[in-house]
């Protein structure tokens, strides 16, 4: 979903947040659209009803609208509560002045009366809404009572009691100028029988079912009999060529405050993204339906919908110029103490001073030789777990790097009189087995991402150790001794360009992985645990080398 | 993050969506808080400046505020633009009337003048803000010029040009009544040297660094020298006991419209969730900083922040009463055609009619015997990939079920004169190898979730086939023949309670998996691909049986 498609609502307010521009902005944000809003009237309301209304002046509505339109390229817009004729005229005149004949998709939710019976559009303004606004609209979204009021204003048959009435009413509404009509069925009782009867007469009609069992879903244990017996909500979408029904099970809920606002806002988002009217209606009704069903009962009256059911928190921040490696930072920061104990270990310090006993270093090098055999195998497993040739290539290159590293180990050992045969027959210390076998176990148990976490602590950690020693060595009066230090070559290897290049690639790989497949909280926790465990095992490896365990 | 913590903003508007209650509502929504909003003034503004202001009457501000407070249990609130003394008094009086002495955490963003120089708080009202509002606040969040204005109003030293000035200014601001002061450093030049100098004099001071390298992060390739040279933004948080600095690299950006609104709204969310003031400030400044850095340049002037960087779409809807199995539905709906070809395959129809040639059925049963050996092994792999004993138990039970299924196969075969020895030596058809080996390959390559996807098409599909035949058989004038059908036992087995119980468990398992670890788009796509591939391989298996391949 590309971010930040600019959309606009022109409507009244609801301080309690469930309806009006507040519900619209929440819906826009949940759809990752960029919300703008022009206020027509301030309404002191909450879930129990409307306490007071203060309309804006038509001029100030126009001023707000110009502030938006002159600055931002709006892709789709909606209207809600428009209050009176002057505001309607002010809105349509400003739109025409700005856009000429090329108005972006415009959804009109013809709000007239609040659930509690408060007037949100003056009765004499209904005719102006039809005459002035409807001809500009892509879609109008009346409910039963709004449709009845609009139709009766134009002396058209206006009694809507069943699905058949809805079909003819939608046809009559279409004659009033909008390009399409979505007549909402929330206040009309319909059953599957009604739908089947109507569908039999209209074979061209499309039917969308949501939350109802389709064929070949017997295993979901709701029988067709249950559905047939169930009361449905059927929304009717009609344009000049097609009629589409959207069927859903009726939900028993009082969390319906702002349903119309939310639906028209969600449809506006989808139209702004370039969806067709049918797609947009399908998406919008699904979003709204789930908003009602997952509502949490805020307020004392008819509560608001849950506008946030469709979003989740992002657990790893986006990469930016100032923080290009957010995931690696998160890993290191989540294990600050143990990471420091690993990097600045006594073994490392003695090695950097050149005071590390030779037998400790040799013990370390021998065990590291055995460890690297596991490590190379882990990358072999990573090859097997890869999906692309580039991933296969990257893991294979690491195996080659490890083989090079092992060659260095062998030459270190040869230098100190240890033959390759002796290396092969060294007993493996428990710290080595624990670390090596753990990585392979992670590789068996999880996917490539988890295995990448398991191999990262070694790759990144040795790179950090190398750079840390070099940094300390560069300080005035440093404690590090490089001249005449028997381990200088080791330090040079890990701080050198060749190894650091591998570290950089490793960092880019895990960052790309996290960005391409942002983890859920559970998955991120797993990743961090693997990283932390390996960091501890690294520290354990130095402990072993110092303690000759 | 628990959903729907109710929070409130009391502020002016910005139709263009970057500041005011609009920015606040976006911030609240991105934090999954339930946003409410009281409007103090309508402002026609956009990214280029303020075009006009129309303040609300103090009574109507109070009326909106009562509408919210009397209905909704607000956990934290913020104020933004308050415009004049009467509105300030109206707000504080209403808050005191409603809450008495127990006002929830209140953050005051002391908005005075717009970036473009427009008055957002009348000069004579500054003193009322200090006298009336500050004593009620948990935190005030002035920037440099607001702090200077407030301090000069009270004839206190008001020239803030460096970090040292900020520290003393924050102390003076604290004497004006708020419980804490966050003095924002966006308009003050600071460097790492300044911070180190100040920190040396104040050892008790806490320092938070974000987007700056900590120790043991050498591998991230930004050297301490670079940081030291860099211009920093330092925000100073002070309460009566502690001073905390928040350090970040300065971003070169013009997308700063609504920064103050966004920061105070984000802090309000964190306070509403029960975070401490230091935690809330850390979270809020991090959110705001990233909002500036990821902004997409909307509008012609100083653009809005990106309020949506911290959220991602949820790809599988929440489970609800009317749709308890959203993920299974998504899987079936995403493969409608191929799923139907599998469930209603000619093989199945001939089997249900009893007209399936015996040799086809025997060929199928023999190959299914070979397939089930892969299938049992796949669950063995699933055991190895499990993290909990309950998952190990569930996978193990399935292996036992498969062994029972195999016993039935053997008895079918015995009935038709095929011995177990013959079964063992049957050549495996390519369709069998393809399906069986594919499942094991998925098991090798991915984690437990992906393997669960691979085994689901078989488990669920045979359950669906059994129920579909039974449903067709129950229809008047059915084409299904159960009496005297040699395959009735097969049909009874898969439609029977024992197998259906396993199907239900399978459905609950994948639903729980998707709910506990909501997949990213990439991961969901992988899951659906595995499901689709297996559904095709199932169809291929029937094809093989009919064609005797």
Coordinates of N, CA and C in Angstrom, one line a residue, chain B residues 368-465:
Chain B
X368 N -1.6 -43.2 -2.4 CA -1.9 -42.5 -1.1 C -1.1 -43.1 0.0
X369 N -1.0 -44.4 0.0 CA -0.2 -45.1 1.0 C 1.3 -44.5 1.0
X370 N 1.8 -44.4 -0.2 CA 3.2 -43.9 -0.3 C 3.3 -42.5 0.1
X371 N 2.2 -41.7 -0.3 CA 2.2 -40.3 0.0 C 2.2 -40.1 1.5
X372 N 1.4 -40.9 2.2 CA 1.2 -40.7 3.7 C 2.5 -41.0 4.4
X373 N 3.4 -41.7 3.8 CA 4.7 -41.9 4.4 C 5.4 -40.6 4.5
X374 N 5.4 -39.8 3.4 CA 6.0 -38.5 3.4 C 5.2 -37.6 4.4
X375 N 3.9 -37.7 4.4 CA 3.1 -36.9 5.2 C 3.4 -37.1 6.7
X376 N 3.5 -38.3 7.1 CA 3.9 -38.6 8.5 C 5.2 -38.0 8.8
X377 N 6.2 -38.2 7.9 CA 7.5 -37.6 8.1 C 7.5 -36.1 8.2
X378 N 6.6 -35.5 7.4 CA 6.5 -34.0 7.5 C 6.1 -33.6 8.9
X379 N 5.2 -34.4 9.5 CA 4.8 -34.0 10.9 C 5.9 -34.3 11.9
X380 N 6.7 -35.3 11.5 CA 7.9 -35.5 12.3 C 8.9 -34.3 12.3
X381 N 9.0 -33.7 11.1 CA 9.8 -32.5 10.9 C 9.1 -31.4 11.7
X382 N 7.8 -31.3 11.7 CA 7.1 -30.3 12.5 C 7.3 -30.5 14.0
X383 N 7.4 -31.7 14.5 CA 7.8 -31.9 15.9 C 9.1 -31.3 16.1
X384 N 10.1 -31.6 15.2 CA 11.4 -31.0 15.4 C 11.5 -29.5 15.3
X385 N 10.5 -28.9 14.7 CA 10.5 -27.5 14.5 C 9.6 -26.8 15.6
X386 N 9.0 -27.5 16.5 CA 8.1 -27.0 17.5 C 8.9 -26.4 18.6
X387 N 8.3 -25.4 19.3 CA 8.9 -24.7 20.4 C 8.3 -25.1 21.8
X388 N 7.1 -25.7 21.7 CA 6.3 -25.9 23.0 C 5.9 -27.4 23.0
X389 N 5.7 -27.9 24.2 CA 5.3 -29.3 24.3 C 3.9 -29.5 23.7
X390 N 3.0 -28.4 23.8 CA 1.7 -28.6 23.2 C 1.8 -28.7 21.7
X391 N 2.7 -28.0 21.0 CA 2.9 -28.1 19.6 C 3.5 -29.5 19.3
X392 N 4.4 -29.9 20.1 CA 5.0 -31.3 19.9 C 3.9 -32.3 20.0
X393 N 3.0 -32.2 21.0 CA 1.9 -33.1 21.2 C 1.0 -33.1 20.0
X394 N 0.6 -32.0 19.6 CA -0.4 -31.9 18.5 C 0.2 -32.5 17.2
X395 N 1.4 -32.3 16.9 CA 2.0 -32.9 15.7 C 2.1 -34.4 15.8
X396 N 2.5 -34.8 17.0 CA 2.7 -36.2 17.3 C 1.3 -37.0 17.1
X397 N 0.2 -36.4 17.6 CA -1.1 -37.0 17.5 C -1.5 -37.1 16.0
X398 N -1.0 -36.2 15.2 CA -1.4 -36.3 13.8 C -0.6 -37.5 13.2
X399 N 0.6 -37.7 13.6 CA 1.4 -38.8 13.1 C 0.6 -40.1 13.4
X400 N 0.1 -40.2 14.6 CA -0.7 -41.4 15.0 C -2.0 -41.5 14.2
X401 N -2.6 -40.3 13.9 CA -3.8 -40.4 13.0 C -3.4 -40.9 11.6
X402 N -2.3 -40.5 11.1 CA -1.9 -40.9 9.8 C -1.6 -42.4 9.8
X403 N -1.0 -42.9 10.9 CA -0.8 -44.4 11.0 C -2.1 -45.1 11.0
X404 N -3.1 -44.6 11.7 CA -4.5 -45.2 11.7 C -5.0 -45.2 10.2
X405 N -4.9 -44.0 9.5 CA -5.4 -43.9 8.2 C -4.7 -45.0 7.3
X406 N -3.4 -45.2 7.5 CA -2.7 -46.1 6.7 C -3.2 -47.6 7.0
X407 N -3.6 -47.8 8.2 CA -4.2 -49.1 8.6 C -5.5 -49.3 7.7
X408 N -6.3 -48.3 7.6 CA -7.5 -48.4 6.8 C -7.1 -48.7 5.3
X409 N -6.1 -48.0 4.9 CA -5.6 -48.3 3.5 C -5.2 -49.7 3.3
X410 N -4.5 -50.2 4.3 CA -4.0 -51.6 4.2 C -5.2 -52.5 4.2
X411 N -6.3 -52.2 5.0 CA -7.4 -53.2 5.0 C -8.2 -53.1 3.7
X412 N -8.3 -51.8 3.2 CA -8.9 -51.7 1.8 C -8.2 -52.6 0.8
X413 N -6.9 -52.5 0.9 CA -6.1 -53.2 -0.1 C -6.2 -54.7 0.1
X414 N -6.2 -55.1 1.4 CA -6.4 -56.6 1.7 C -7.7 -57.1 1.2
X415 N -8.7 -56.2 1.4 CA -10.1 -56.6 0.9 C -10.1 -56.8 -0.7
X416 N -9.2 -56.1 -1.4 CA -9.1 -56.3 -2.8 C -7.9 -57.1 -3.2
X417 N -7.4 -57.9 -2.2 CA -6.3 -58.9 -2.5 C -4.9 -58.3 -2.7
X418 N -4.7 -57.1 -2.2 CA -3.3 -56.6 -2.3 C -2.6 -56.7 -0.9
X419 N -1.5 -57.4 -0.9 CA -0.8 -57.6 0.4 C 0.1 -56.4 0.8
X420 N 0.5 -56.4 2.0 CA 1.3 -55.3 2.5 C 2.6 -55.3 1.8
X421 N 3.2 -56.5 1.5 CA 4.4 -56.6 0.8 C 4.3 -55.9 -0.6
X422 N 3.2 -56.2 -1.3 CA 3.0 -55.6 -2.6 C 3.0 -54.0 -2.4
X423 N 2.2 -53.6 -1.4 CA 2.1 -52.1 -1.2 C 3.5 -51.5 -1.0
X424 N 4.4 -52.2 -0.3 CA 5.7 -51.6 0.0 C 6.6 -51.5 -1.3
X425 N 6.3 -52.4 -2.3 CA 7.2 -52.4 -3.5 C 6.6 -51.7 -4.7
X426 N 5.5 -51.0 -4.5 CA 4.9 -50.3 -5.6 C 5.7 -49.1 -6.1
X427 N 5.9 -49.0 -7.4 CA 6.7 -47.8 -7.9 C 5.9 -46.5 -7.6
X428 N 6.6 -45.5 -7.2 CA 6.0 -44.3 -6.8 C 5.7 -43.4 -8.0
X429 N 4.5 -42.9 -8.2 CA 4.2 -42.1 -9.4 C 4.8 -40.7 -9.2
X430 N 5.1 -40.0 -10.3 CA 5.7 -38.7 -10.1 C 4.8 -37.7 -9.4
X431 N 3.4 -37.9 -9.5 CA 2.5 -37.0 -8.8 C 2.7 -37.1 -7.3
X432 N 2.9 -38.4 -6.9 CA 3.1 -38.7 -5.4 C 4.5 -38.1 -4.9
X433 N 5.5 -38.3 -5.7 CA 6.8 -37.8 -5.3 C 6.8 -36.3 -5.3
X434 N 6.2 -35.7 -6.3 CA 6.1 -34.2 -6.4 C 5.5 -33.7 -5.1
X435 N 4.4 -34.2 -4.7 CA 3.6 -33.7 -3.6 C 4.4 -33.9 -2.3
X436 N 4.7 -35.2 -2.1 CA 5.4 -35.6 -0.9 C 6.7 -34.9 -0.7
X437 N 7.5 -34.8 -1.7 CA 8.8 -34.2 -1.6 C 8.7 -32.7 -1.4
X438 N 7.7 -32.1 -2.1 CA 7.5 -30.7 -1.9 C 7.2 -30.3 -0.5
X439 N 6.4 -31.1 0.2 CA 6.0 -30.8 1.6 C 7.3 -30.8 2.4
X440 N 8.1 -31.9 2.2 CA 9.3 -32.0 3.0 C 10.3 -30.8 2.7
X441 N 10.3 -30.4 1.4 CA 11.2 -29.3 1.0 C 10.8 -28.0 1.7
X442 N 9.5 -27.8 1.8 CA 8.9 -26.6 2.5 C 9.4 -26.7 3.9
X443 N 9.3 -27.9 4.5 CA 9.6 -28.1 5.9 C 11.1 -27.9 6.1
X444 N 11.9 -28.2 5.2 CA 13.4 -28.0 5.3 C 13.7 -26.5 5.2
X445 N 13.0 -25.8 4.2 CA 13.3 -24.4 3.9 C 12.8 -23.4 4.9
X446 N 11.6 -23.7 5.4 CA 10.9 -22.6 6.2 C 10.8 -23.0 7.7
X447 N 10.0 -22.2 8.4 CA 9.8 -22.5 9.8 C 8.5 -23.3 9.9
X448 N 8.1 -23.5 11.2 CA 6.9 -24.3 11.5 C 5.6 -23.8 10.8
X449 N 5.5 -22.5 10.7 CA 4.3 -21.9 10.1 C 4.2 -22.3 8.6
X450 N 5.3 -22.2 7.9 CA 5.2 -22.6 6.5 C 4.9 -24.1 6.3
X451 N 5.5 -24.9 7.2 CA 5.2 -26.3 7.1 C 3.8 -26.6 7.4
X452 N 3.2 -25.9 8.4 CA 1.8 -26.0 8.7 C 0.9 -25.7 7.4
X453 N 1.3 -24.7 6.7 CA 0.6 -24.4 5.4 C 0.7 -25.5 4.5
X454 N 1.9 -26.2 4.4 CA 2.1 -27.2 3.4 C 1.2 -28.4 3.7
X455 N 1.0 -28.7 5.0 CA 0.2 -29.9 5.3 C -1.3 -29.6 5.4
X456 N -1.6 -28.3 5.3 CA -3.1 -28.0 5.6 C -4.0 -28.4 4.4
X457 N -3.4 -28.3 3.2 CA -4.3 -28.5 2.0 C -4.8 -29.9 2.0
X458 N -4.0 -30.9 2.4 CA -4.4 -32.3 2.4 C -5.4 -32.5 3.6
X459 N -5.1 -32.0 4.8 CA -5.9 -32.2 6.0 C -7.3 -31.6 5.7
X460 N -7.3 -30.3 5.3 CA -8.6 -29.6 5.2 C -9.3 -30.1 4.0
X461 N -8.6 -30.4 2.9 CA -9.3 -30.7 1.6 C -10.0 -32.0 1.7
X462 N -9.4 -33.1 2.3 CA -10.1 -34.3 2.5 C -11.4 -34.2 3.4
X463 N -11.2 -33.3 4.4 CA -12.4 -33.1 5.2 C -13.5 -32.4 4.4
X464 N -13.1 -31.5 3.5 CA -14.1 -30.8 2.7 C -14.7 -31.8 1.7
X465 N -13.9 -32.6 1.1 CA -14.4 -33.6 0.2 C -15.5 -34.5 0.9

